[in-house]
Coordinates of C-alpha atoms in Angstrom, one line a residue:
M26 CA 32.1 4.6 -44.2
R27 CA 28.2 5.7 -45.0
S28 CA 28.0 2.8 -47.2
V29 CA 29.2 0.1 -44.8
R30 CA 26.9 1.3 -42.0
N31 CA 24.0 1.3 -44.9
I32 CA 24.9 -2.4 -45.1
I33 CA 24.5 -3.3 -41.7
L34 CA 21.6 -1.5 -41.6
L35 CA 20.0 -3.4 -44.6
L36 CA 20.8 -6.4 -42.8
I37 CA 19.3 -5.8 -39.9
L38 CA 16.1 -4.9 -41.6
C39 CA 16.5 -8.3 -43.5
V40 CA 16.6 -10.4 -40.2
T41 CA 13.6 -8.5 -38.8
A42 CA 11.6 -9.1 -41.7
T43 CA 12.1 -12.5 -41.5
G44 CA 9.8 -12.5 -38.3
L45 CA 12.9 -13.3 -36.0
P46 CA 12.7 -11.4 -32.8
L47 CA 15.7 -8.8 -32.8
Y48 CA 16.9 -7.6 -29.2
A49 CA 18.6 -4.2 -28.8
D50 CA 20.6 -4.9 -25.7
S51 CA 22.2 -8.3 -27.9
L52 CA 23.2 -5.9 -30.7
N53 CA 26.5 -3.7 -30.7
I54 CA 27.4 -2.4 -33.7
E55 CA 31.0 -2.5 -32.9
S56 CA 31.4 -6.0 -32.7
F57 CA 28.5 -7.1 -35.2
S58 CA 28.8 -10.4 -36.3
F59 CA 27.3 -12.0 -39.3
N60 CA 26.2 -15.4 -37.9
F61 CA 24.2 -13.8 -34.7
S62 CA 21.1 -14.8 -36.3
S63 CA 21.6 -18.4 -34.7
E64 CA 20.9 -17.0 -31.4
E65 CA 17.7 -16.0 -32.5
E66 CA 16.7 -19.3 -33.1
L67 CA 17.8 -20.6 -29.5
S68 CA 14.6 -21.6 -27.3
F69 CA 14.7 -22.2 -23.8
A70 CA 12.4 -24.3 -21.9
S71 CA 12.3 -25.5 -18.3
E72 CA 10.3 -28.2 -16.1
V73 CA 10.0 -27.8 -12.2
T74 CA 9.3 -30.7 -10.2
V75 CA 8.3 -30.1 -6.6
V76 CA 9.9 -33.3 -4.6
S77 CA 9.4 -31.9 -1.4
P78 CA 8.6 -28.2 0.3
S79 CA 12.6 -28.2 0.6
H80 CA 13.7 -29.6 -2.6
V81 CA 12.9 -28.8 -6.3
K82 CA 14.1 -30.4 -9.7
V83 CA 14.6 -28.1 -12.6
M84 CA 15.0 -29.7 -16.1
F85 CA 16.4 -26.8 -18.3
S86 CA 16.6 -27.4 -22.0
I87 CA 18.1 -25.7 -24.8
S88 CA 16.7 -26.3 -28.4
T89 CA 16.3 -24.3 -31.8
D90 CA 13.3 -23.9 -34.0
G91 CA 14.4 -26.3 -36.7
N92 CA 17.9 -26.3 -38.1
S93 CA 21.1 -28.0 -36.1
V94 CA 23.1 -25.4 -34.1
P95 CA 26.7 -26.1 -32.9
L96 CA 27.3 -24.7 -29.8
S97 CA 30.4 -23.9 -27.7
F98 CA 29.9 -23.5 -24.1
D99 CA 32.5 -21.6 -21.7
A100 CA 34.9 -23.9 -20.2
T101 CA 35.1 -22.4 -16.6
E102 CA 31.5 -21.7 -16.4
P103 CA 29.4 -23.5 -19.0
V104 CA 25.8 -22.4 -17.3
M105 CA 25.5 -19.6 -14.7
V106 CA 22.8 -20.2 -12.1
E107 CA 21.5 -17.3 -10.0
I108 CA 19.2 -16.8 -7.4
Y109 CA 16.9 -13.6 -7.2
S110 CA 14.2 -12.5 -4.9
A111 CA 12.3 -10.1 -6.9
S112 CA 14.9 -7.9 -8.5
Q113 CA 17.4 -8.6 -5.9
R114 CA 20.2 -10.9 -6.8
L115 CA 20.8 -13.1 -3.9
K116 CA 23.4 -15.4 -4.9
S117 CA 25.3 -17.7 -7.5
I118 CA 25.3 -21.1 -7.0
P119 CA 28.4 -23.3 -9.3
L120 CA 26.7 -25.4 -11.5
K121 CA 28.6 -28.3 -10.3
E122 CA 26.8 -28.1 -7.0
L123 CA 23.7 -28.8 -8.7
T124 CA 24.1 -31.1 -11.2
E125 CA 26.3 -34.5 -11.6
E126 CA 26.4 -34.4 -15.2
L127 CA 28.0 -30.9 -16.5
P128 CA 27.1 -30.2 -20.3
P129 CA 30.0 -31.0 -23.1
S130 CA 31.8 -27.9 -23.9
E131 CA 31.0 -28.7 -27.9
T132 CA 27.8 -30.0 -28.8
T133 CA 25.2 -29.6 -31.9
I134 CA 21.4 -29.3 -30.9
S135 CA 18.3 -29.2 -32.7
K136 CA 14.5 -29.1 -32.3
D137 CA 14.6 -32.9 -31.7
A138 CA 17.5 -33.0 -30.1
P139 CA 17.8 -30.7 -27.3
L140 CA 20.6 -30.1 -24.9
N141 CA 18.9 -31.2 -21.4
I142 CA 20.6 -29.8 -17.8
S143 CA 19.0 -31.2 -14.7
L144 CA 19.2 -29.2 -11.3
D145 CA 18.6 -30.3 -8.2
I146 CA 18.1 -27.7 -5.8
N147 CA 17.9 -28.1 -2.0
Q148 CA 16.8 -25.5 0.0
V149 CA 19.2 -26.4 2.9
E150 CA 22.2 -27.0 0.9
I151 CA 21.7 -23.7 -0.8
N152 CA 20.9 -22.0 2.3
I153 CA 18.1 -19.4 2.0
P154 CA 14.8 -18.5 3.8
N155 CA 11.4 -19.9 2.8
G156 CA 9.7 -18.0 0.2
E157 CA 9.3 -17.3 -3.8
Y158 CA 12.1 -16.9 -6.1
H159 CA 13.3 -16.6 -9.3
L160 CA 15.9 -18.8 -10.8
K161 CA 17.7 -17.2 -13.5
I162 CA 19.8 -19.8 -16.1
T163 CA 22.1 -18.0 -18.4
P164 CA 24.2 -20.2 -20.9
N165 CA 27.6 -19.3 -21.4
I166 CA 27.7 -19.7 -25.1
K167 CA 30.6 -18.5 -27.0
N168 CA 29.8 -15.7 -29.6
F169 CA 26.6 -15.0 -27.7
E170 CA 25.7 -12.0 -25.5
P171 CA 24.8 -13.5 -22.1
E172 CA 22.1 -10.9 -21.3
A173 CA 20.1 -11.9 -24.2
I174 CA 19.9 -15.5 -24.0
Y175 CA 19.2 -16.1 -20.1
Y176 CA 15.9 -17.9 -19.0
S177 CA 14.1 -17.2 -15.8
T178 CA 11.9 -19.4 -14.2
P179 CA 10.1 -19.4 -10.8
I180 CA 10.6 -21.7 -7.9
S181 CA 9.5 -21.5 -4.2
F182 CA 10.7 -23.1 -0.8
S183 CA 7.7 -23.7 2.2
S184 CA 9.9 -26.2 4.7
E185 CA 7.4 -26.7 8.0
F186 CA 8.6 -25.9 11.4
K187 CA 7.2 -26.0 14.6
Y188 CA 6.5 -22.6 16.4
I189 CA 5.0 -22.5 19.8
P190 CA 3.6 -18.9 20.6
A191 CA 4.9 -17.1 23.6
V192 CA 2.7 -18.2 26.5
A193 CA 0.7 -15.5 28.0
S194 CA 0.0 -17.2 31.6
I195 CA 0.8 -20.5 33.9
Q196 CA -1.1 -21.7 36.6
N197 CA -0.7 -20.7 39.8
N198 CA 1.1 -24.0 40.9
Q199 CA 3.9 -23.4 38.4
S200 CA 7.1 -21.2 37.8
A201 CA 8.5 -20.2 34.7
L202 CA 12.2 -20.1 34.5
K203 CA 13.6 -17.9 31.3
L204 CA 17.1 -19.9 30.5
Y205 CA 19.5 -19.1 27.7
F206 CA 20.7 -22.1 25.8
T207 CA 22.9 -22.4 22.7
D208 CA 22.8 -24.1 19.8
N209 CA 25.1 -26.8 18.7
D210 CA 27.6 -24.5 16.9
Y211 CA 27.8 -22.1 19.9
F212 CA 26.6 -19.1 17.3
H213 CA 23.4 -18.0 19.4
L214 CA 22.5 -17.8 22.6
I215 CA 18.5 -18.4 22.8
P216 CA 16.0 -18.0 25.5
I217 CA 13.7 -21.0 26.6
T218 CA 11.0 -20.7 28.8
R219 CA 11.1 -24.2 31.3
I220 CA 7.8 -24.4 32.9
I221 CA 8.6 -26.2 36.2
P222 CA 6.4 -27.0 39.9
Y223 CA 6.3 -24.0 41.8
T224 CA 9.5 -23.2 43.5
S225 CA 10.1 -20.5 46.1
T226 CA 14.1 -20.4 45.3
P227 CA 14.2 -19.3 41.5
L228 CA 17.8 -18.4 41.7
R229 CA 19.0 -22.1 42.8
S230 CA 16.4 -23.7 40.3
T231 CA 17.7 -21.5 37.2
I232 CA 21.6 -22.7 37.8
D233 CA 20.3 -26.4 38.4
H234 CA 17.9 -26.2 35.5
L235 CA 21.0 -24.7 33.3
E236 CA 23.2 -27.4 34.5
M237 CA 20.6 -30.0 33.1
G238 CA 20.8 -28.4 30.0
A239 CA 18.0 -28.3 27.2
D240 CA 15.5 -30.6 26.4
P241 CA 16.6 -32.7 23.4
A242 CA 13.4 -32.2 21.6
L243 CA 14.5 -28.9 21.1
G244 CA 17.2 -29.5 18.9
L245 CA 19.9 -27.3 20.8
S246 CA 22.9 -28.5 22.9
T247 CA 21.8 -30.7 25.3
L248 CA 25.3 -29.7 27.6
S249 CA 25.4 -27.3 30.3
P250 CA 26.2 -23.8 29.3
I251 CA 27.6 -23.0 32.7
P252 CA 30.2 -24.8 34.9
K253 CA 28.6 -27.2 37.3
G254 CA 29.1 -26.8 41.2
V255 CA 28.1 -23.4 41.4
G256 CA 27.5 -21.7 44.8
L257 CA 24.8 -18.7 45.1
G258 CA 23.7 -15.9 47.0
L259 CA 21.4 -12.7 47.2
N260 CA 22.4 -9.4 48.3
G261 CA 19.9 -6.7 47.7
G262 CA 19.6 -7.1 43.9
T263 CA 22.8 -8.7 43.4
A264 CA 23.1 -12.3 42.6
N265 CA 26.7 -13.6 43.9
V266 CA 27.7 -16.7 41.6
Y267 CA 30.7 -18.8 43.3
I268 CA 32.7 -20.5 40.8
T269 CA 35.0 -23.0 41.9
G270 CA 37.6 -25.9 40.5
D271 CA 39.1 -25.8 37.0
L272 CA 38.0 -23.3 34.5
N273 CA 40.4 -24.1 32.1
E274 CA 37.6 -25.1 29.6
Y275 CA 36.1 -21.2 29.9
E276 CA 39.8 -19.3 30.1
S277 CA 41.2 -21.0 26.9
N278 CA 37.9 -21.3 24.8
P279 CA 36.5 -18.0 23.7
S280 CA 33.1 -19.4 22.6
N281 CA 32.4 -21.6 25.8
A282 CA 33.4 -18.5 27.9
A283 CA 31.1 -15.9 26.1
I284 CA 28.2 -18.5 26.3
A285 CA 28.7 -19.4 30.0
Y286 CA 29.2 -15.7 31.0
E287 CA 25.7 -14.6 28.6
S288 CA 24.1 -17.5 30.1
F289 CA 24.5 -16.7 34.0
V290 CA 24.0 -13.0 33.4
N291 CA 20.8 -13.3 31.2
S292 CA 19.3 -16.2 32.9
L293 CA 19.7 -14.8 36.5
T294 CA 18.7 -11.2 36.1
S295 CA 15.6 -12.5 34.2
I296 CA 14.4 -13.1 37.7
N297 CA 12.3 -10.2 39.1
E298 CA 14.8 -9.6 42.4
V299 CA 17.9 -9.7 40.4
N300 CA 19.0 -6.8 38.8
Q301 CA 23.0 -7.7 38.1
V302 CA 25.3 -10.5 38.6
Q303 CA 28.6 -10.4 41.0
F304 CA 31.1 -13.2 40.0
Y305 CA 33.7 -14.7 42.3
F306 CA 36.2 -17.2 41.5
N307 CA 37.5 -19.5 44.4
N308 CA 35.7 -16.9 47.0
R309 CA 37.2 -14.2 45.8
I310 CA 36.7 -11.2 43.3
Q311 CA 39.1 -11.6 40.4
A312 CA 40.1 -8.4 37.7
D313 CA 39.2 -10.8 35.0
G314 CA 37.8 -13.9 34.2
F315 CA 35.9 -16.0 31.4
H316 CA 38.5 -15.5 28.6
G317 CA 39.4 -11.6 29.8
R318 CA 36.2 -10.4 30.8
V319 CA 36.6 -7.7 33.5
M320 CA 35.3 -9.4 36.6
S321 CA 35.8 -6.8 39.4
E322 CA 32.6 -5.1 39.0
P323 CA 28.9 -6.6 39.1
H324 CA 27.5 -7.4 35.4
K325 CA 24.0 -6.5 33.6
P326 CA 22.6 -8.0 30.7
S327 CA 23.4 -5.9 27.5
L328 CA 20.5 -3.8 26.7
G329 CA 19.7 -2.1 23.4
P330 CA 17.4 -3.0 20.1
S331 CA 17.5 -6.3 19.1
L332 CA 15.8 -8.1 15.9
Y333 CA 13.8 -11.0 16.9
V334 CA 13.9 -13.7 14.2
G335 CA 13.5 -17.2 13.7
F336 CA 16.2 -19.9 14.5
V337 CA 15.6 -23.6 13.0
T338 CA 17.0 -26.2 15.4
E339 CA 17.9 -29.6 14.4
T340 CA 14.7 -30.8 14.9
D341 CA 12.9 -28.2 13.1
R342 CA 11.7 -26.0 16.1
L343 CA 11.5 -22.5 15.1
L344 CA 12.4 -19.9 18.2
L345 CA 12.7 -16.5 18.5
T346 CA 16.2 -15.4 18.4
P347 CA 17.8 -12.0 19.2
I348 CA 20.2 -10.8 16.8
A349 CA 22.1 -7.6 16.7
L350 CA 21.0 -4.7 14.4
K351 CA 22.5 -4.1 10.9
G352 CA 24.2 -0.5 11.3
T353 CA 23.3 1.9 13.9
D354 CA 19.9 3.0 12.7
A355 CA 17.7 1.8 15.5
S356 CA 14.2 3.5 14.0
V357 CA 11.1 1.7 13.9
T358 CA 11.3 1.8 10.1
S359 CA 14.4 0.3 10.0
I360 CA 13.7 -2.5 12.6
F361 CA 10.4 -3.1 10.5
N362 CA 12.3 -3.6 7.3
Q363 CA 15.1 -5.6 8.8
L364 CA 12.8 -8.1 9.9
K365 CA 11.9 -9.0 6.5
Y366 CA 14.3 -11.0 3.9
S367 CA 14.4 -7.9 1.4
G368 CA 15.7 -5.8 4.2
Y369 CA 18.4 -7.6 5.6
S370 CA 19.3 -10.7 3.0
D371 CA 22.7 -10.9 4.6
L372 CA 21.6 -12.3 7.8
Y373 CA 18.8 -14.8 6.6
S374 CA 19.3 -18.1 5.7
Y375 CA 17.5 -21.6 5.9
Y376 CA 18.7 -21.6 9.5
L377 CA 17.7 -18.3 10.4
Q378 CA 14.2 -17.2 9.0
P379 CA 12.9 -13.5 8.8
P380 CA 10.0 -13.4 10.4
V381 CA 7.8 -10.5 8.0
P382 CA 6.7 -11.2 4.8
D383 CA 7.7 -8.7 2.4
E384 CA 4.6 -8.0 1.1
L385 CA 3.8 -6.4 4.5
I386 CA 3.9 -2.8 4.5
L387 CA 4.4 -0.4 7.5
E388 CA 2.6 2.5 6.4
D389 CA 3.0 4.9 9.0
Y390 CA 3.7 4.8 12.8
I391 CA 3.0 6.7 16.2
I392 CA 4.7 6.7 19.8
E393 CA 2.9 8.0 22.4
D394 CA 3.4 7.2 26.1
G395 CA 5.3 4.2 25.4
K396 CA 2.7 2.9 23.0
L397 CA 4.0 2.1 19.3
S398 CA 1.2 2.0 16.8
L399 CA 2.1 0.4 13.6
M400 CA -0.1 1.4 10.5
L401 CA 0.0 -1.8 8.2
N402 CA -1.5 -2.9 4.9
D403 CA -4.6 -4.7 4.6
V404 CA -1.7 -7.5 4.0
F405 CA -1.6 -8.2 8.1
I406 CA -5.3 -9.4 8.1
D407 CA -4.9 -12.6 5.6
I408 CA -1.3 -13.3 4.9
Y409 CA -1.1 -16.1 7.8
K410 CA -5.0 -16.9 7.8
D411 CA -4.1 -20.4 7.1
N412 CA -1.0 -20.8 9.1
I413 CA -1.6 -19.6 12.6
Q414 CA 1.9 -20.7 13.9
L415 CA 3.6 -18.1 11.5
Q416 CA 1.3 -15.5 12.2
S417 CA 2.3 -15.9 15.8
F418 CA 5.9 -15.9 15.1
M419 CA 5.3 -12.6 12.9
V420 CA 3.5 -10.9 15.8
D421 CA 5.4 -12.2 18.7
S422 CA 8.8 -11.1 16.9
L423 CA 7.4 -7.6 16.1
L424 CA 6.4 -7.6 19.8
Y425 CA 9.7 -8.2 21.2
S426 CA 11.8 -6.6 18.7
F427 CA 10.1 -3.2 19.2
T428 CA 10.1 -3.5 22.9
S429 CA 13.5 -4.1 22.8
L430 CA 13.4 -0.2 22.3
E431 CA 14.1 2.0 25.5
A432 CA 11.1 4.3 24.8
I433 CA 8.4 1.6 23.6
D434 CA 6.8 -0.6 26.3
S435 CA 3.7 -2.0 24.5
V436 CA 2.7 -2.4 20.6
E437 CA -0.9 -1.9 19.2
F438 CA -1.5 -2.8 14.9
K439 CA -3.6 -1.2 13.1
V440 CA -5.0 -1.4 9.5
N441 CA -7.1 1.1 7.3
E442 CA -6.9 2.8 11.3
R443 CA -8.6 0.2 12.8
V444 CA -6.8 -1.4 15.9
I445 CA -6.4 -4.9 15.5
T446 CA -7.1 -6.7 18.7
T447 CA -7.9 -10.1 17.3
L448 CA -6.7 -11.9 14.4
N449 CA -7.7 -15.0 12.4
G450 CA -9.3 -15.7 15.7
V451 CA -6.1 -15.4 18.3
A452 CA -6.2 -12.6 20.5
L453 CA -3.0 -10.3 19.8
P454 CA -1.0 -9.7 23.0
S455 CA 0.4 -5.6 23.6
N456 CA 3.4 -6.1 25.3
T457 CA 6.0 -9.0 26.6
N458 CA 5.7 -8.1 30.4
R459 CA 3.6 -11.6 30.7
L460 CA 4.8 -13.1 27.9
F461 CA 7.0 -16.3 28.2
I462 CA 9.1 -16.4 25.3
N463 CA 10.0 -19.9 23.3
P464 CA 8.0 -22.5 25.8
E465 CA 10.3 -25.5 25.7
T466 CA 7.2 -27.9 25.4
Q467 CA 3.8 -27.4 24.0
S468 CA 1.5 -27.0 27.0

């Protein structure tokens, strides 16, 4: 046995002496192969072509340093393609989704006759948010250790969206209605501020404008989220909603029912004079309605912490959208981290963009008398100095997310112990009390 081991060690020394790289993680004494030296002759290269901010093409090549080498690929998965963010593996993408021409199962390559594999990578199709990534390409070649022959190349996506910052004020002859509309797939209920000529009847105006649907330019559903022909009344802080007619659409369809119910309650209680909503069906209070919801008592909006992230519409508007937290940890640190891609990668996609870049670090925080002070690293100052829209998206998200906590009324930003009140020429709001979220149109 000792003589066999000595022969193996001698072979290793001979290979090393030739100047070929020897990878420790590819060497397994128990499955040692005398023809493994061909592995060391493989060389990889890639050429990345940026077609658009959301589309790249990668030409991946396998060749040798000289001699011809026969290759035999795994028939099921000849090449594995994975997306990484830093060291975090995000997803694996089947090769057939990235190229129309799969590599042959058997081929021979050389320095002058490489194997080229063209990968067409579209951000929308692979469904990841803007950011910098690494593409890990692993050819599954028989008799080779996969981890020894992978190749990594950087790629990035920077799709452009239009974000309109929350409005700090409106004119005296105007009124602002907060209307909750849905996306076209009925997945998200999104608050939209519609600014109209001044009205002394905000209750009636809110219902009328919900029935009008969203402006088509928003890229949301243009259908009314609520049944039409609704009667209204106000008793103290209770808005009485009188619904008549055929409601089968809302009783039989859980998505329509949820959207209608939430749109009624959230839109109406955004009016200062309204605290809760009581539903009447054909002029009487029912035990249940809207697909089994209890209707015998008035309803208030669901309170609790939310993540305000960016929903991308069909017209490339970026809209702040409240999303439930991951898990039960509603601490400041947890919320801050979940607003990053690295902190909640399962949530984010092309259509749900994270508002806080991974480079921004929360160094510490203090809550005192309802004011949250965020101590941030100096990345906060410059990261979006050339993109004020994304800067506003980040700041608005932090404000709305943290003030959704019951204990927090306002937020201030600090860098190196200095309070930042203006960032790259833009005044930073400290609370959401007088902000109007997601203006429907640019003022």
